[in-house]
PDB file of C-alpha atoms and ligand atoms in Angstrom:
ATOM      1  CA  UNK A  23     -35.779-124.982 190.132  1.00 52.00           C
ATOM      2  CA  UNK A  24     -35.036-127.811 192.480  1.00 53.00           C
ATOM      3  CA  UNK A  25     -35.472-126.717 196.403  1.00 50.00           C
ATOM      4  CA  UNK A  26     -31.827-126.472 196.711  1.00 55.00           C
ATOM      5  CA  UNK A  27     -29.810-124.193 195.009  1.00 65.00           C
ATOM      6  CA  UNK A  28     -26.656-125.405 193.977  1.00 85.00           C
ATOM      7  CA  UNK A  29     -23.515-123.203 195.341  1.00 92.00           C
ATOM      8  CA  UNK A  30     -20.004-123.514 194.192  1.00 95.00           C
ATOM      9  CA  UNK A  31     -17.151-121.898 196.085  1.00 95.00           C
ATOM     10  CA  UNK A  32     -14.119-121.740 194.146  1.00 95.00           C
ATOM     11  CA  UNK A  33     -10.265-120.824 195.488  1.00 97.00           C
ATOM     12  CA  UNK A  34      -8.986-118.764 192.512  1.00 98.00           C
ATOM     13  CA  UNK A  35      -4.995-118.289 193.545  1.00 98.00           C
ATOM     14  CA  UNK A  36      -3.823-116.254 190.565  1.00 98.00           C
ATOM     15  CA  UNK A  37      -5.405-114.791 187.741  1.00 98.00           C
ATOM     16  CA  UNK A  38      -4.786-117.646 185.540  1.00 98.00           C
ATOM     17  CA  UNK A  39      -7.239-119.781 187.619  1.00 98.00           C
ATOM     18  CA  UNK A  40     -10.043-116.802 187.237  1.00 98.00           C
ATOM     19  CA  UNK A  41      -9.360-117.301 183.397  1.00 98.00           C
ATOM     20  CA  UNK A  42      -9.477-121.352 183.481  1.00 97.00           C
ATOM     21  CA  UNK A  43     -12.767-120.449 185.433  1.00 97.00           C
ATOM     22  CA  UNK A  44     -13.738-118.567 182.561  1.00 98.00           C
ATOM     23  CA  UNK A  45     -12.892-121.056 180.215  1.00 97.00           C
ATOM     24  CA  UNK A  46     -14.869-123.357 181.570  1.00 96.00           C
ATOM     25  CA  UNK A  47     -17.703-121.004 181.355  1.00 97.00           C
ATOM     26  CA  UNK A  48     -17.553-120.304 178.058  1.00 97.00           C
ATOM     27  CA  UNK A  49     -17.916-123.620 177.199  1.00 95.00           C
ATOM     28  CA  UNK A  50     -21.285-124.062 179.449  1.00 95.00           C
ATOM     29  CA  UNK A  51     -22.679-120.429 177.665  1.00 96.00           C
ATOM     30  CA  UNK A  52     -22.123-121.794 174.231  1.00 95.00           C
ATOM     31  CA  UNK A  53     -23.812-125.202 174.907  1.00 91.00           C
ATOM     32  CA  UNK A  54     -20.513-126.924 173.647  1.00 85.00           C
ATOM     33  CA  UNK A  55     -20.373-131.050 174.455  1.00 71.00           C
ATOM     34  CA  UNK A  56     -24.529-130.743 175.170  1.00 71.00           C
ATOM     35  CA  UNK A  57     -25.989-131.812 172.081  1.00 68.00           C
ATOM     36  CA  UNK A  58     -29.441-130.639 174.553  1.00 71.00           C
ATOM     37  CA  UNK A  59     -27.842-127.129 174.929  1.00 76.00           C
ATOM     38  CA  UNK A  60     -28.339-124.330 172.677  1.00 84.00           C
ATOM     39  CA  UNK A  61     -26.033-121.406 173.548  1.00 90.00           C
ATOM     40  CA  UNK A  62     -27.262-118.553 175.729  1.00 93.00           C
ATOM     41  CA  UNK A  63     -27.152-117.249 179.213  1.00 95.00           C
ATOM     42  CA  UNK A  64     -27.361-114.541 181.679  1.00 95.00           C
ATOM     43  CA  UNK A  65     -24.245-113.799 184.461  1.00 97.00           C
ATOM     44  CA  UNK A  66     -24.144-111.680 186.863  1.00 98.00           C
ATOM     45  CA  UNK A  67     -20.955-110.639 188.251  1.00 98.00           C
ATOM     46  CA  UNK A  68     -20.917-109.018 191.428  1.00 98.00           C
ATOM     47  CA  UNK A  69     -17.290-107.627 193.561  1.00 98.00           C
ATOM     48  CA  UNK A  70     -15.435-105.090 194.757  1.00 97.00           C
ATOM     49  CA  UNK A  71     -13.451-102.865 192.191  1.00 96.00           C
ATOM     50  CA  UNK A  72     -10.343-105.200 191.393  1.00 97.00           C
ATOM     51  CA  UNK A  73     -11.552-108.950 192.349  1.00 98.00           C
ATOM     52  CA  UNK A  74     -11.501-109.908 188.503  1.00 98.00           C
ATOM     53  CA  UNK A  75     -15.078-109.287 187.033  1.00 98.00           C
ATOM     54  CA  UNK A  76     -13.749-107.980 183.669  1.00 98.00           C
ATOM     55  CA  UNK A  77     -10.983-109.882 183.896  1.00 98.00           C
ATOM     56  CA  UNK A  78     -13.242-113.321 183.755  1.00 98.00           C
ATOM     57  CA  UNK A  79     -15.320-111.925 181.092  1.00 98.00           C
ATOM     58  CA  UNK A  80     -12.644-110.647 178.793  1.00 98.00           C
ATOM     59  CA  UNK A  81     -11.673-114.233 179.088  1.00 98.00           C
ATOM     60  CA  UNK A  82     -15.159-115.790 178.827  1.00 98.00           C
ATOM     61  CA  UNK A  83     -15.183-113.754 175.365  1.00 98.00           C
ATOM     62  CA  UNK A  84     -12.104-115.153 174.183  1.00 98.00           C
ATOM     63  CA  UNK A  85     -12.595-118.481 174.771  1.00 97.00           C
ATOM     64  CA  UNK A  86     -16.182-117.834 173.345  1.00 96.00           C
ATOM     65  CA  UNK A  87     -14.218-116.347 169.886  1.00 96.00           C
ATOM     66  CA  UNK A  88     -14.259-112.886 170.440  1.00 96.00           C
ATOM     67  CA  UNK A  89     -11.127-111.540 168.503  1.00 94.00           C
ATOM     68  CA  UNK A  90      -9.616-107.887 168.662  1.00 91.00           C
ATOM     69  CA  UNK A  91      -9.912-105.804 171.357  1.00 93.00           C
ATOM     70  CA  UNK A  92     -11.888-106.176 174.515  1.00 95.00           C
ATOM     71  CA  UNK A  93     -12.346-102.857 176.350  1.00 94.00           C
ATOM     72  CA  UNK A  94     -14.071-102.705 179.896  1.00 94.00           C
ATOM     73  CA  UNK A  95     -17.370-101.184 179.446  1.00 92.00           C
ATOM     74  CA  UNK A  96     -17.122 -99.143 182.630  1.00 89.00           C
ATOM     75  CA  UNK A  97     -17.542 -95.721 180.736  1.00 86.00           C
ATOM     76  CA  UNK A  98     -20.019 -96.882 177.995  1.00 86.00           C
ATOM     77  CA  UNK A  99     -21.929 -98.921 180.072  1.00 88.00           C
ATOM     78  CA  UNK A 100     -21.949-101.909 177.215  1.00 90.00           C
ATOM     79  CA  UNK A 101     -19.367-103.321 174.855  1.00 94.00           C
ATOM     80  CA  UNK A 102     -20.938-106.086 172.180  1.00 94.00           C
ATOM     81  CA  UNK A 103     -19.592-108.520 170.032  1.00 95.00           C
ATOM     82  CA  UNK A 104     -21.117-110.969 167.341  1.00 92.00           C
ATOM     83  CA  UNK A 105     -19.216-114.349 166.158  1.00 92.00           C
ATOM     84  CA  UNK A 106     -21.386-115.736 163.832  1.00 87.00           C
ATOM     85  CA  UNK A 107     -24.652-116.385 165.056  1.00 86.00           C
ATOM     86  CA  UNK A 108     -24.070-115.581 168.505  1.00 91.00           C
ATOM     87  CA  UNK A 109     -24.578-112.085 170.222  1.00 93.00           C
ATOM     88  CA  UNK A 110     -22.360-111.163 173.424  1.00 95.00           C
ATOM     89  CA  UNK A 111     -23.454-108.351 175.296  1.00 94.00           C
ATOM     90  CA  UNK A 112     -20.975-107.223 178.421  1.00 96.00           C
ATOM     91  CA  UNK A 113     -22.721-104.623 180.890  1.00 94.00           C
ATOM     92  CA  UNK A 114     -21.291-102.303 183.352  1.00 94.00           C
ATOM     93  CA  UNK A 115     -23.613-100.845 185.675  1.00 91.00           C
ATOM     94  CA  UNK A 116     -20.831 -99.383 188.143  1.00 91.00           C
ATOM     95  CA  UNK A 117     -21.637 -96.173 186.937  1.00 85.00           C
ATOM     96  CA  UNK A 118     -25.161 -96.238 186.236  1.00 80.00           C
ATOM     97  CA  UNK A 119     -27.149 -94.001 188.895  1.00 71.00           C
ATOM     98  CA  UNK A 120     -30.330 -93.580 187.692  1.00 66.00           C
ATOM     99  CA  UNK A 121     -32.322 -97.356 187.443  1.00 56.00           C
ATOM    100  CA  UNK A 122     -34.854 -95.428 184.867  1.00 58.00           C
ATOM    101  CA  UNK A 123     -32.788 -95.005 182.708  1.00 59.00           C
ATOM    102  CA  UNK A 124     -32.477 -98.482 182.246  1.00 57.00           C
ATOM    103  CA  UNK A 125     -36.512 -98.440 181.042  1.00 58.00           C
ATOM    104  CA  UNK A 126     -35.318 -95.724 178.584  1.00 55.00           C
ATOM    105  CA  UNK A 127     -31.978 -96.969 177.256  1.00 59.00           C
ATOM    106  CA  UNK A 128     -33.674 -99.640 174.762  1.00 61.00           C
ATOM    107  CA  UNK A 129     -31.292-102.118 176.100  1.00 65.00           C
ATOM    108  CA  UNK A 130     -34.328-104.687 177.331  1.00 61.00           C
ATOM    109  CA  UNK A 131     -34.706-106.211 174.101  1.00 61.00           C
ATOM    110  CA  UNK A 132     -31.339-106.904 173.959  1.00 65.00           C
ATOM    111  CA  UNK A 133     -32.338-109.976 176.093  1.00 67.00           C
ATOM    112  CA  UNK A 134     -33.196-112.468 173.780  1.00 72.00           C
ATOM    113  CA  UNK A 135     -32.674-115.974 175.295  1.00 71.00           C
ATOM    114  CA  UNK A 136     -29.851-116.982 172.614  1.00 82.00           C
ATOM    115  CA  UNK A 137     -27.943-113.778 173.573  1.00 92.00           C
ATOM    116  CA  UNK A 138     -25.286-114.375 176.347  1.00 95.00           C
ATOM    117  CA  UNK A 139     -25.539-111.544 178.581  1.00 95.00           C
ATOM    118  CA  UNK A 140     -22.613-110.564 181.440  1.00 97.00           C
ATOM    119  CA  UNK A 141     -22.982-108.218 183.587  1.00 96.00           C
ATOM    120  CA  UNK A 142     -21.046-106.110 185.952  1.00 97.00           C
ATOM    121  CA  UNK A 143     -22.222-104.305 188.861  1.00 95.00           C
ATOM    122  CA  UNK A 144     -25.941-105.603 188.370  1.00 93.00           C
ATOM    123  CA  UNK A 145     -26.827-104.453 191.796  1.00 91.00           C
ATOM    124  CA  UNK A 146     -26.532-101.031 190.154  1.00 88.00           C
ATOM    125  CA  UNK A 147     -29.356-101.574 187.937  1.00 84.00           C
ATOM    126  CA  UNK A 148     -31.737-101.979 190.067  1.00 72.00           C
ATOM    127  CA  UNK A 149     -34.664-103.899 189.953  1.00 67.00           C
ATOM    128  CA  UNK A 150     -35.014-104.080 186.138  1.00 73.00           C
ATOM    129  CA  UNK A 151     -32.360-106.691 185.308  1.00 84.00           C
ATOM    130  CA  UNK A 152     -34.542-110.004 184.808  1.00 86.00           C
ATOM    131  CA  UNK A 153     -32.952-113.025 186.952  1.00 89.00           C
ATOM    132  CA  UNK A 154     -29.218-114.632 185.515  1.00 94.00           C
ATOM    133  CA  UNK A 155     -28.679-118.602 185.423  1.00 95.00           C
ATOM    134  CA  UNK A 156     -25.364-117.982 186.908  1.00 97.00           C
ATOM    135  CA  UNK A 157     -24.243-115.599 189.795  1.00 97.00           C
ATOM    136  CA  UNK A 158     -21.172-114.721 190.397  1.00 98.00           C
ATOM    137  CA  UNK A 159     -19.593-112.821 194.230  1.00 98.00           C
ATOM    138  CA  UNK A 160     -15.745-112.503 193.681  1.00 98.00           C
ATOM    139  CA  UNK A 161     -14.011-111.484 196.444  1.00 98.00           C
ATOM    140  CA  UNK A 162      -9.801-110.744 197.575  1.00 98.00           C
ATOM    141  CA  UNK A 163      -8.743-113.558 199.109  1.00 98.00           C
ATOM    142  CA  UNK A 164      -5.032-112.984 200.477  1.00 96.00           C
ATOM    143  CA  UNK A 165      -3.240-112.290 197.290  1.00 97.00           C
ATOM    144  CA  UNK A 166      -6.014-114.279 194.950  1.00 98.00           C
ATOM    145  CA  UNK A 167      -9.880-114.253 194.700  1.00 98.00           C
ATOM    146  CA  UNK A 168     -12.603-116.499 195.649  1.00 98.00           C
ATOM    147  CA  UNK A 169     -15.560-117.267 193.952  1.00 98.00           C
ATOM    148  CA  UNK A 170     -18.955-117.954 195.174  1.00 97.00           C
ATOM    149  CA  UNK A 171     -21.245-119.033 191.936  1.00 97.00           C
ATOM    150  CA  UNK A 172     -25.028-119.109 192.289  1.00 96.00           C
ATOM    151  CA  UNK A 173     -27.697-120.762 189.967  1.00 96.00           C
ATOM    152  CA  UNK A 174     -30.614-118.509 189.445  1.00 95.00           C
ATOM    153  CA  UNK A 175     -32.296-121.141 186.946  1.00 94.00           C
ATOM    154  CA  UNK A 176     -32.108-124.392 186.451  1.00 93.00           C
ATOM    155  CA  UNK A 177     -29.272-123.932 183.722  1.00 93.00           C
ATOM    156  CA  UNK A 178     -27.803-122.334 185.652  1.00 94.00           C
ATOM    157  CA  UNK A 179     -27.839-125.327 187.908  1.00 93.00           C
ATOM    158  CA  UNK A 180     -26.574-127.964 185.036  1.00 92.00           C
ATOM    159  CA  UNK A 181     -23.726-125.275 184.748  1.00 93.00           C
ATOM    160  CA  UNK A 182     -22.602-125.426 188.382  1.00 94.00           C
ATOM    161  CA  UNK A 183     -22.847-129.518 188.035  1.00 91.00           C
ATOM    162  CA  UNK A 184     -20.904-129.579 185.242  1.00 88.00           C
ATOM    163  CA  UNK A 185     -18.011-127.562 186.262  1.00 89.00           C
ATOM    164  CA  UNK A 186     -14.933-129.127 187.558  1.00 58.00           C
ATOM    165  CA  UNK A 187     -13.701-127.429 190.197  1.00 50.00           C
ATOM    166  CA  UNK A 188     -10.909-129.540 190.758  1.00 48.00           C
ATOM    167  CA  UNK A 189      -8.084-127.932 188.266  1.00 44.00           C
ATOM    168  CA  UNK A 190      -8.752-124.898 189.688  1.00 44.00           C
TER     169      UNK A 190
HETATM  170  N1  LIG B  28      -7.590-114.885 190.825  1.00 70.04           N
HETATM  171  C1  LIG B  28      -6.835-113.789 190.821  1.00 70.04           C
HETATM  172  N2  LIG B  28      -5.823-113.663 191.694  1.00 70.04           N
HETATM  173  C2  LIG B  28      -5.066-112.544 191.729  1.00 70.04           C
HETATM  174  N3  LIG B  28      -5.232-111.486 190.899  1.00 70.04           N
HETATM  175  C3  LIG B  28      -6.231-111.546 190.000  1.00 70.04           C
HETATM  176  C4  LIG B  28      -7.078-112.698 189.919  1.00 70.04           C
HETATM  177  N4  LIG B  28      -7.981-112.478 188.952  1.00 70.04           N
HETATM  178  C5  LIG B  28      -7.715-111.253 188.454  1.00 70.04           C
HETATM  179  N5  LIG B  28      -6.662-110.678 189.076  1.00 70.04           N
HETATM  180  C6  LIG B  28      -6.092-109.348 188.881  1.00 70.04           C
HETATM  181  O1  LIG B  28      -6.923-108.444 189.594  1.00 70.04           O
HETATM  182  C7  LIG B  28      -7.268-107.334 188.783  1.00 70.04           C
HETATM  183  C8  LIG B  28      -8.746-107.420 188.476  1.00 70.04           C
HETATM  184  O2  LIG B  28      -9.130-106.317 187.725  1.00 70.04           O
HETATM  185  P1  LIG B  28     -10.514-106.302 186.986  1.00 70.04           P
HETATM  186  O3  LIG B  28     -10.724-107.574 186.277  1.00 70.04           O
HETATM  187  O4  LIG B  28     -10.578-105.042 186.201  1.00 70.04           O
HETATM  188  O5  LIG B  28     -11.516-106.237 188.234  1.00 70.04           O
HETATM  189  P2  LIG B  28     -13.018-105.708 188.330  1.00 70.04           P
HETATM  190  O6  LIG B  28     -13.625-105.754 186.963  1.00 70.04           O
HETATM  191  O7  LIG B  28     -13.655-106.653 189.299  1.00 70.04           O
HETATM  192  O8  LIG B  28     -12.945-104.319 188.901  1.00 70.04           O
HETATM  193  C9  LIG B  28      -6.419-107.422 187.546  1.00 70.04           C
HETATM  194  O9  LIG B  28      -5.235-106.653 187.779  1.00 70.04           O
HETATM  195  C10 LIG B  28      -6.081-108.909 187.432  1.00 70.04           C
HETATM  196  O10 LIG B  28      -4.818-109.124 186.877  1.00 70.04           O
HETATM  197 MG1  LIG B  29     -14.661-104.268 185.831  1.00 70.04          MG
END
């Protein structure tokens, strides 16, 4: 990690600008136009109920391939998906009281660095959750969202430099 962290605040007006957000994303997760990149990566989401976190992942997954049905994981804690060789695992922790279960729930070796891991609510976990490359604070912003994105590594860094905020 360089000494400075890079930050990214996004205007998101409408919901179509949290998807192009999303889009854009996917694109960084999946190492696409980076013949350095492989795919992989860790996001954490993070928002009051309504400012778009499943909305930019079920986005994120589509632009990543995921076909059929996307269904917020707020009851089951995780929904996963596989396209080809890639494993998509989409956490959330809104409901998740108890931070040992986490140690008990088997879902630590889910984390293998190739996987692409987003997660809701992370705050929820607790301590457990090892650091993302990307974080993400949504927030209501008149009738849109905002977006303040983090880099917790230094992809997550290349991700934030590489993002064009200016279609957004
Ligand atoms: N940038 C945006 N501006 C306005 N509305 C948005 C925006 N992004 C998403 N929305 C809407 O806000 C709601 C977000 O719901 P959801 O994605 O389930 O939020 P969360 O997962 O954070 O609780 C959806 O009704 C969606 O249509
Ligand atoms: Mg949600």
């Amino acid at each position: 990690m360089s000494p400075v962290d890079p930050i990214l605040e996004l205007s998101l007006p409408n919901e179509e600008a949290t998807e192009r957000l999303a889009q854009n994303l996917a694109a960084l997760v999946l190492g696409n136009g980076d013949t350095q990149a492989k795919p992989g990566g860790r996001i954490h989401l993070s928002g009051e109920l309504g400012t778009g976190k499943t909305t930019l992942v079920r986005a994120l997954l589509r632009a990543a391939g995921v076909t059929g049905r996307i269904k917020s994981p707020s009851y089951t804690l995780l929904e996963s998906y596989n396209v080809s060789s890639l494993y998509f695992y989409h956490f959330d922790f809104y409901r998740f009281s108890d931070a040992h279960e986490w140690r008990d729930a088997g879902f630590a070796e889910l984390f293998d660095e190739h996987a692409i891991v987003l997660i809701e609510w992370p705050e929820q976990a607790g301590t457990r959750l090892p650091p993302p490359d990307l974080d993400i604070q949504l927030a209501y912003a008149g009738a849109g969202r905002s977006a303040r994105l983090r880099a917790g590594s230094e992809k997550g860094q290349r991700w934030i430099r590489s993002l064009n905020p200016s279609p957004l």
